[in-house]
Structures are given as C-alpha cells and as structure tokens.
Amino acid sequence: MTNEHKDILRTLMNVVVPDCYSSNISRCVDLKQRKLFGLKSHDCYILMKHLLPIALRNALYGLVSSVLTDLPLFFRQLCAKVLNSMDLDNLQNQITITLCHLEMIFLPPFFTVMVHLVAEVRRGGPIHYRWMNPIER
C-alpha cells in the first residue's frame, strides 16, 4: 500500500460526523485490507460529496487532485435544491472539461455515463424530488 492510500484511509478513519448525518464512516475503514465496507448509498453520497475532496487534498497532487475535487463539486451543484438555467449551462461546460481530464487520467468508459446528468436535471427538475435516499433510510 502506498503512502497516499494510507493517508486517504487514515483521514477517513479520523472523520467525526454529527449524529444522523451519516453512519460512522471511521468504522467502515479497514486499513489491513485497504477497503471501505458496509457503506449504505447515503454514506457513499456523503463520502463523494463532502469527505472525498478533504481526503484527497492531502494525498494527491497536481491534475489528479484538482480533477477529483471538481467531480464532487459538480455533484454538489447538480444536487442543489435551487437551480438556475444559467448555472446548468455552466455546469454542462464544466463537466465536459472535467470528463476530458478524467479520461486522460483513468479509463474512458468509466465516465461516459455522467454526460446526460445535466440534461436530465433540465427535463426533470431538481434531483431531490426524485431521489431514493429518503426511502432507503
């Protein structure tokens, strides 16, 4: 395990969240097997939206760090309760650039699914009206 992996997992092990915000993510980290386990979909959402940029900021540098912190910012803006059509245009342009950077770093087929998300929000309205998270919790 590289030092970067250890730093990310140690950061997640030291996370303390308020009650009812998410489950205790520090209990879901296994340093020996280098994995996260027992996460529910809401925990993955919180991890992606809030905790991943913090954990990656200390471990990764350069383009990889900036691109991987832009991705949660995209989801945070996309999942906002109030949306503006001008913001959606900027969001569409931003995710296109972010996806190009991601395809330079990682395998291209992994990220092609996200291209339609902004268009789906335009047609269906804010995401929080169509989410499954309240039903799962």
mmCIF file of the C-alpha atoms, coordinates in Angstrom:
data_MODEL
# 
_entry.id   MODEL 
# 
loop_
_atom_site.group_PDB 
_atom_site.id 
_atom_site.type_symbol 
_atom_site.label_atom_id 
_atom_site.label_alt_id 
_atom_site.label_comp_id 
_atom_site.label_asym_id 
_atom_site.label_entity_id 
_atom_site.label_seq_id 
_atom_site.pdbx_PDB_ins_code 
_atom_site.Cartn_x 
_atom_site.Cartn_y 
_atom_site.Cartn_z 
_atom_site.occupancy 
_atom_site.B_iso_or_equiv 
_atom_site.pdbx_formal_charge 
_atom_site.auth_seq_id 
_atom_site.auth_comp_id 
_atom_site.auth_asym_id 
_atom_site.auth_atom_id 
_atom_site.pdbx_PDB_model_num 
ATOM 1   C CA . MET A 1 1   ? 0.000   0.000  0.000   1.00 0.00 ? 1   MET A CA 1 
ATOM 2   C CA . THR A 1 2   ? 1.401   3.361  -0.943  1.00 0.00 ? 2   THR A CA 1 
ATOM 3   C CA . ASN A 1 3   ? 1.576   6.249  1.461   1.00 0.00 ? 3   ASN A CA 1 
ATOM 4   C CA . GLU A 1 4   ? -1.173  8.060  -0.453  1.00 0.00 ? 4   GLU A CA 1 
ATOM 5   C CA . HIS A 1 5   ? -3.597  5.180  0.096   1.00 0.00 ? 5   HIS A CA 1 
ATOM 6   C CA . LYS A 1 6   ? -2.743  5.081  3.777   1.00 0.00 ? 6   LYS A CA 1 
ATOM 7   C CA . ASP A 1 7   ? -3.209  8.839  4.095   1.00 0.00 ? 7   ASP A CA 1 
ATOM 8   C CA . ILE A 1 8   ? -6.647  8.713  2.471   1.00 0.00 ? 8   ILE A CA 1 
ATOM 9   C CA . LEU A 1 9   ? -7.803  5.828  4.646   1.00 0.00 ? 9   LEU A CA 1 
ATOM 10  C CA . ARG A 1 10  ? -6.357  7.394  7.799   1.00 0.00 ? 10  ARG A CA 1 
ATOM 11  C CA . THR A 1 11  ? -8.145  10.646 7.024   1.00 0.00 ? 11  THR A CA 1 
ATOM 12  C CA . LEU A 1 12  ? -11.412 8.767  6.631   1.00 0.00 ? 12  LEU A CA 1 
ATOM 13  C CA . MET A 1 13  ? -10.759 6.874  9.870   1.00 0.00 ? 13  MET A CA 1 
ATOM 14  C CA . ASN A 1 14  ? -10.417 10.173 11.744  1.00 0.00 ? 14  ASN A CA 1 
ATOM 15  C CA . VAL A 1 15  ? -13.641 11.677 10.397  1.00 0.00 ? 15  VAL A CA 1 
ATOM 16  C CA . VAL A 1 16  ? -16.231 12.557 13.013  1.00 0.00 ? 16  VAL A CA 1 
ATOM 17  C CA . VAL A 1 17  ? -19.691 13.480 11.728  1.00 0.00 ? 17  VAL A CA 1 
ATOM 18  C CA . PRO A 1 18  ? -22.725 14.836 13.602  1.00 0.00 ? 18  PRO A CA 1 
ATOM 19  C CA . ASP A 1 19  ? -25.486 12.481 14.707  1.00 0.00 ? 19  ASP A CA 1 
ATOM 20  C CA . CYS A 1 20  ? -27.897 11.400 11.941  1.00 0.00 ? 20  CYS A CA 1 
ATOM 21  C CA . TYR A 1 21  ? -25.665 12.930 9.265   1.00 0.00 ? 21  TYR A CA 1 
ATOM 22  C CA . SER A 1 22  ? -24.346 9.593  8.083   1.00 0.00 ? 22  SER A CA 1 
ATOM 23  C CA . SER A 1 23  ? -23.162 6.386  9.663   1.00 0.00 ? 23  SER A CA 1 
ATOM 24  C CA . ASN A 1 24  ? -19.824 6.361  11.439  1.00 0.00 ? 24  ASN A CA 1 
ATOM 25  C CA . ILE A 1 25  ? -17.571 6.128  8.399   1.00 0.00 ? 25  ILE A CA 1 
ATOM 26  C CA . SER A 1 26  ? -14.489 5.543  10.542  1.00 0.00 ? 26  SER A CA 1 
ATOM 27  C CA . ARG A 1 27  ? -15.930 2.117  11.434  1.00 0.00 ? 27  ARG A CA 1 
ATOM 28  C CA . CYS A 1 28  ? -16.224 1.256  7.750   1.00 0.00 ? 28  CYS A CA 1 
ATOM 29  C CA . VAL A 1 29  ? -12.498 1.641  7.019   1.00 0.00 ? 29  VAL A CA 1 
ATOM 30  C CA . ASP A 1 30  ? -10.260 -1.427 7.054   1.00 0.00 ? 30  ASP A CA 1 
ATOM 31  C CA . LEU A 1 31  ? -6.582  -0.470 6.838   1.00 0.00 ? 31  LEU A CA 1 
ATOM 32  C CA . LYS A 1 32  ? -5.330  -4.056 6.672   1.00 0.00 ? 32  LYS A CA 1 
ATOM 33  C CA . GLN A 1 33  ? -7.402  -4.972 3.621   1.00 0.00 ? 33  GLN A CA 1 
ATOM 34  C CA . ARG A 1 34  ? -7.290  -1.405 2.219   1.00 0.00 ? 34  ARG A CA 1 
ATOM 35  C CA . LYS A 1 35  ? -11.008 -1.037 1.638   1.00 0.00 ? 35  LYS A CA 1 
ATOM 36  C CA . LEU A 1 36  ? -14.227 0.582  2.731   1.00 0.00 ? 36  LEU A CA 1 
ATOM 37  C CA . PHE A 1 37  ? -17.031 -1.785 3.687   1.00 0.00 ? 37  PHE A CA 1 
ATOM 38  C CA . GLY A 1 38  ? -20.594 -1.621 4.958   1.00 0.00 ? 38  GLY A CA 1 
ATOM 39  C CA . LEU A 1 39  ? -21.456 1.719  3.374   1.00 0.00 ? 39  LEU A CA 1 
ATOM 40  C CA . LYS A 1 40  ? -25.068 2.441  2.501   1.00 0.00 ? 40  LYS A CA 1 
ATOM 41  C CA . SER A 1 41  ? -25.953 4.558  -0.513  1.00 0.00 ? 41  SER A CA 1 
ATOM 42  C CA . HIS A 1 42  ? -26.376 7.690  1.643   1.00 0.00 ? 42  HIS A CA 1 
ATOM 43  C CA . ASP A 1 43  ? -22.921 7.110  3.136   1.00 0.00 ? 43  ASP A CA 1 
ATOM 44  C CA . CYS A 1 44  ? -21.441 6.866  -0.362  1.00 0.00 ? 44  CYS A CA 1 
ATOM 45  C CA . TYR A 1 45  ? -23.237 10.090 -1.238  1.00 0.00 ? 45  TYR A CA 1 
ATOM 46  C CA . ILE A 1 46  ? -21.777 11.880 1.804   1.00 0.00 ? 46  ILE A CA 1 
ATOM 47  C CA . LEU A 1 47  ? -18.364 10.399 1.061   1.00 0.00 ? 47  LEU A CA 1 
ATOM 48  C CA . MET A 1 48  ? -18.477 11.566 -2.552  1.00 0.00 ? 48  MET A CA 1 
ATOM 49  C CA . LYS A 1 49  ? -19.978 14.974 -1.887  1.00 0.00 ? 49  LYS A CA 1 
ATOM 50  C CA . HIS A 1 50  ? -18.113 16.113 1.227   1.00 0.00 ? 50  HIS A CA 1 
ATOM 51  C CA . LEU A 1 51  ? -15.398 13.792 2.512   1.00 0.00 ? 51  LEU A CA 1 
ATOM 52  C CA . LEU A 1 52  ? -13.575 12.687 -0.631  1.00 0.00 ? 52  LEU A CA 1 
ATOM 53  C CA . PRO A 1 53  ? -12.238 16.159 -1.525  1.00 0.00 ? 53  PRO A CA 1 
ATOM 54  C CA . ILE A 1 54  ? -10.875 16.523 2.005   1.00 0.00 ? 54  ILE A CA 1 
ATOM 55  C CA . ALA A 1 55  ? -9.246  13.090 1.981   1.00 0.00 ? 55  ALA A CA 1 
ATOM 56  C CA . LEU A 1 56  ? -7.746  13.544 -1.485  1.00 0.00 ? 56  LEU A CA 1 
ATOM 57  C CA . ARG A 1 57  ? -6.434  17.035 -0.868  1.00 0.00 ? 57  ARG A CA 1 
ATOM 58  C CA . ASN A 1 58  ? -3.665  15.764 1.407   1.00 0.00 ? 58  ASN A CA 1 
ATOM 59  C CA . ALA A 1 59  ? -2.788  12.629 -0.549  1.00 0.00 ? 59  ALA A CA 1 
ATOM 60  C CA . LEU A 1 60  ? -2.764  13.595 -4.224  1.00 0.00 ? 60  LEU A CA 1 
ATOM 61  C CA . TYR A 1 61  ? -1.184  16.491 -6.069  1.00 0.00 ? 61  TYR A CA 1 
ATOM 62  C CA . GLY A 1 62  ? -1.476  18.215 -9.413  1.00 0.00 ? 62  GLY A CA 1 
ATOM 63  C CA . LEU A 1 63  ? -4.070  17.465 -12.057 1.00 0.00 ? 63  LEU A CA 1 
ATOM 64  C CA . VAL A 1 64  ? -5.346  14.285 -10.399 1.00 0.00 ? 64  VAL A CA 1 
ATOM 65  C CA . SER A 1 65  ? -6.206  16.110 -7.190  1.00 0.00 ? 65  SER A CA 1 
ATOM 66  C CA . SER A 1 66  ? -7.863  19.060 -8.914  1.00 0.00 ? 66  SER A CA 1 
ATOM 67  C CA . VAL A 1 67  ? -9.952  16.855 -11.210 1.00 0.00 ? 67  VAL A CA 1 
ATOM 68  C CA . LEU A 1 68  ? -11.050 14.537 -8.414  1.00 0.00 ? 68  LEU A CA 1 
ATOM 69  C CA . THR A 1 69  ? -12.104 17.520 -6.307  1.00 0.00 ? 69  THR A CA 1 
ATOM 70  C CA . ASP A 1 70  ? -14.003 19.061 -9.244  1.00 0.00 ? 70  ASP A CA 1 
ATOM 71  C CA . LEU A 1 71  ? -16.129 15.933 -9.555  1.00 0.00 ? 71  LEU A CA 1 
ATOM 72  C CA . PRO A 1 72  ? -17.758 16.203 -6.091  1.00 0.00 ? 72  PRO A CA 1 
ATOM 73  C CA . LEU A 1 73  ? -18.275 19.922 -6.706  1.00 0.00 ? 73  LEU A CA 1 
ATOM 74  C CA . PHE A 1 74  ? -20.232 19.002 -9.844  1.00 0.00 ? 74  PHE A CA 1 
ATOM 75  C CA . PHE A 1 75  ? -22.464 16.627 -7.892  1.00 0.00 ? 75  PHE A CA 1 
ATOM 76  C CA . ARG A 1 76  ? -22.951 19.154 -5.105  1.00 0.00 ? 76  ARG A CA 1 
ATOM 77  C CA . GLN A 1 77  ? -24.136 21.785 -7.606  1.00 0.00 ? 77  GLN A CA 1 
ATOM 78  C CA . LEU A 1 78  ? -26.224 19.275 -9.524  1.00 0.00 ? 78  LEU A CA 1 
ATOM 79  C CA . CYS A 1 79  ? -27.995 18.109 -6.354  1.00 0.00 ? 79  CYS A CA 1 
ATOM 80  C CA . ALA A 1 80  ? -28.794 21.620 -5.124  1.00 0.00 ? 80  ALA A CA 1 
ATOM 81  C CA . LYS A 1 81  ? -32.391 22.383 -4.206  1.00 0.00 ? 81  LYS A CA 1 
ATOM 82  C CA . VAL A 1 82  ? -32.412 25.616 -6.234  1.00 0.00 ? 82  VAL A CA 1 
ATOM 83  C CA . LEU A 1 83  ? -31.196 25.506 -9.831  1.00 0.00 ? 83  LEU A CA 1 
ATOM 84  C CA . ASN A 1 84  ? -30.795 28.222 -12.433 1.00 0.00 ? 84  ASN A CA 1 
ATOM 85  C CA . SER A 1 85  ? -30.713 27.545 -16.176 1.00 0.00 ? 85  SER A CA 1 
ATOM 86  C CA . MET A 1 86  ? -27.560 29.672 -16.499 1.00 0.00 ? 86  MET A CA 1 
ATOM 87  C CA . ASP A 1 87  ? -25.911 27.569 -13.803 1.00 0.00 ? 87  ASP A CA 1 
ATOM 88  C CA . LEU A 1 88  ? -26.883 24.409 -15.682 1.00 0.00 ? 88  LEU A CA 1 
ATOM 89  C CA . ASP A 1 89  ? -25.189 25.725 -18.833 1.00 0.00 ? 89  ASP A CA 1 
ATOM 90  C CA . ASN A 1 90  ? -22.002 26.413 -16.883 1.00 0.00 ? 90  ASN A CA 1 
ATOM 91  C CA . LEU A 1 91  ? -22.308 23.024 -15.209 1.00 0.00 ? 91  LEU A CA 1 
ATOM 92  C CA . GLN A 1 92  ? -22.597 21.288 -18.593 1.00 0.00 ? 92  GLN A CA 1 
ATOM 93  C CA . ASN A 1 93  ? -19.444 23.031 -19.825 1.00 0.00 ? 93  ASN A CA 1 
ATOM 94  C CA . GLN A 1 94  ? -17.608 22.273 -16.583 1.00 0.00 ? 94  GLN A CA 1 
ATOM 95  C CA . ILE A 1 95  ? -18.439 18.557 -16.581 1.00 0.00 ? 95  ILE A CA 1 
ATOM 96  C CA . THR A 1 96  ? -17.344 18.255 -20.207 1.00 0.00 ? 96  THR A CA 1 
ATOM 97  C CA . ILE A 1 97  ? -13.905 19.606 -19.333 1.00 0.00 ? 97  ILE A CA 1 
ATOM 98  C CA . THR A 1 98  ? -13.747 17.512 -16.158 1.00 0.00 ? 98  THR A CA 1 
ATOM 99  C CA . LEU A 1 99  ? -14.640 14.355 -18.095 1.00 0.00 ? 99  LEU A CA 1 
ATOM 100 C CA . CYS A 1 100 ? -11.902 15.095 -20.643 1.00 0.00 ? 100 CYS A CA 1 
ATOM 101 C CA . HIS A 1 101 ? -9.371  15.392 -17.827 1.00 0.00 ? 101 HIS A CA 1 
ATOM 102 C CA . LEU A 1 102 ? -10.682 12.206 -16.198 1.00 0.00 ? 102 LEU A CA 1 
ATOM 103 C CA . GLU A 1 103 ? -10.374 10.308 -19.483 1.00 0.00 ? 103 GLU A CA 1 
ATOM 104 C CA . MET A 1 104 ? -6.738  11.413 -19.730 1.00 0.00 ? 104 MET A CA 1 
ATOM 105 C CA . ILE A 1 105 ? -6.039  10.007 -16.266 1.00 0.00 ? 105 ILE A CA 1 
ATOM 106 C CA . PHE A 1 106 ? -8.369  6.983  -15.969 1.00 0.00 ? 106 PHE A CA 1 
ATOM 107 C CA . LEU A 1 107 ? -10.097 4.569  -18.345 1.00 0.00 ? 107 LEU A CA 1 
ATOM 108 C CA . PRO A 1 108 ? -12.549 6.432  -20.644 1.00 0.00 ? 108 PRO A CA 1 
ATOM 109 C CA . PRO A 1 109 ? -15.594 4.085  -20.479 1.00 0.00 ? 109 PRO A CA 1 
ATOM 110 C CA . PHE A 1 110 ? -15.954 4.586  -16.734 1.00 0.00 ? 110 PHE A CA 1 
ATOM 111 C CA . PHE A 1 111 ? -17.116 8.209  -17.021 1.00 0.00 ? 111 PHE A CA 1 
ATOM 112 C CA . THR A 1 112 ? -19.309 8.328  -20.147 1.00 0.00 ? 112 THR A CA 1 
ATOM 113 C CA . VAL A 1 113 ? -22.464 7.722  -18.106 1.00 0.00 ? 113 VAL A CA 1 
ATOM 114 C CA . MET A 1 114 ? -22.344 11.193 -16.488 1.00 0.00 ? 114 MET A CA 1 
ATOM 115 C CA . VAL A 1 115 ? -22.698 13.205 -19.696 1.00 0.00 ? 115 VAL A CA 1 
ATOM 116 C CA . HIS A 1 116 ? -26.506 13.053 -19.624 1.00 0.00 ? 116 HIS A CA 1 
ATOM 117 C CA . LEU A 1 117 ? -26.987 14.122 -15.989 1.00 0.00 ? 117 LEU A CA 1 
ATOM 118 C CA . VAL A 1 118 ? -27.327 17.872 -16.608 1.00 0.00 ? 118 VAL A CA 1 
ATOM 119 C CA . ALA A 1 119 ? -29.835 17.283 -19.428 1.00 0.00 ? 119 ALA A CA 1 
ATOM 120 C CA . GLU A 1 120 ? -31.826 15.006 -17.119 1.00 0.00 ? 120 GLU A CA 1 
ATOM 121 C CA . VAL A 1 121 ? -31.971 17.736 -14.463 1.00 0.00 ? 121 VAL A CA 1 
ATOM 122 C CA . ARG A 1 122 ? -33.234 20.180 -17.095 1.00 0.00 ? 122 ARG A CA 1 
ATOM 123 C CA . ARG A 1 123 ? -36.063 17.851 -18.039 1.00 0.00 ? 123 ARG A CA 1 
ATOM 124 C CA . GLY A 1 124 ? -36.992 16.556 -14.597 1.00 0.00 ? 124 GLY A CA 1 
ATOM 125 C CA . GLY A 1 125 ? -36.204 19.450 -12.292 1.00 0.00 ? 125 GLY A CA 1 
ATOM 126 C CA . PRO A 1 126 ? -34.183 19.310 -9.085  1.00 0.00 ? 126 PRO A CA 1 
ATOM 127 C CA . ILE A 1 127 ? -32.928 15.878 -8.126  1.00 0.00 ? 127 ILE A CA 1 
ATOM 128 C CA . HIS A 1 128 ? -34.133 15.889 -4.535  1.00 0.00 ? 128 HIS A CA 1 
ATOM 129 C CA . TYR A 1 129 ? -37.725 15.373 -5.761  1.00 0.00 ? 129 TYR A CA 1 
ATOM 130 C CA . ARG A 1 130 ? -36.751 12.116 -7.497  1.00 0.00 ? 130 ARG A CA 1 
ATOM 131 C CA . TRP A 1 131 ? -34.246 10.638 -5.053  1.00 0.00 ? 131 TRP A CA 1 
ATOM 132 C CA . MET A 1 132 ? -34.392 7.220  -3.458  1.00 0.00 ? 132 MET A CA 1 
ATOM 133 C CA . ASN A 1 133 ? -32.319 8.174  -0.371  1.00 0.00 ? 133 ASN A CA 1 
ATOM 134 C CA . PRO A 1 134 ? -35.316 9.047  1.873   1.00 0.00 ? 134 PRO A CA 1 
ATOM 135 C CA . ILE A 1 135 ? -36.916 5.705  1.016   1.00 0.00 ? 135 ILE A CA 1 
ATOM 136 C CA . GLU A 1 136 ? -33.738 3.746  1.841   1.00 0.00 ? 136 GLU A CA 1 
ATOM 137 C CA . ARG A 1 137 ? -33.176 5.477  5.158   1.00 0.00 ? 137 ARG A CA 1 
# 
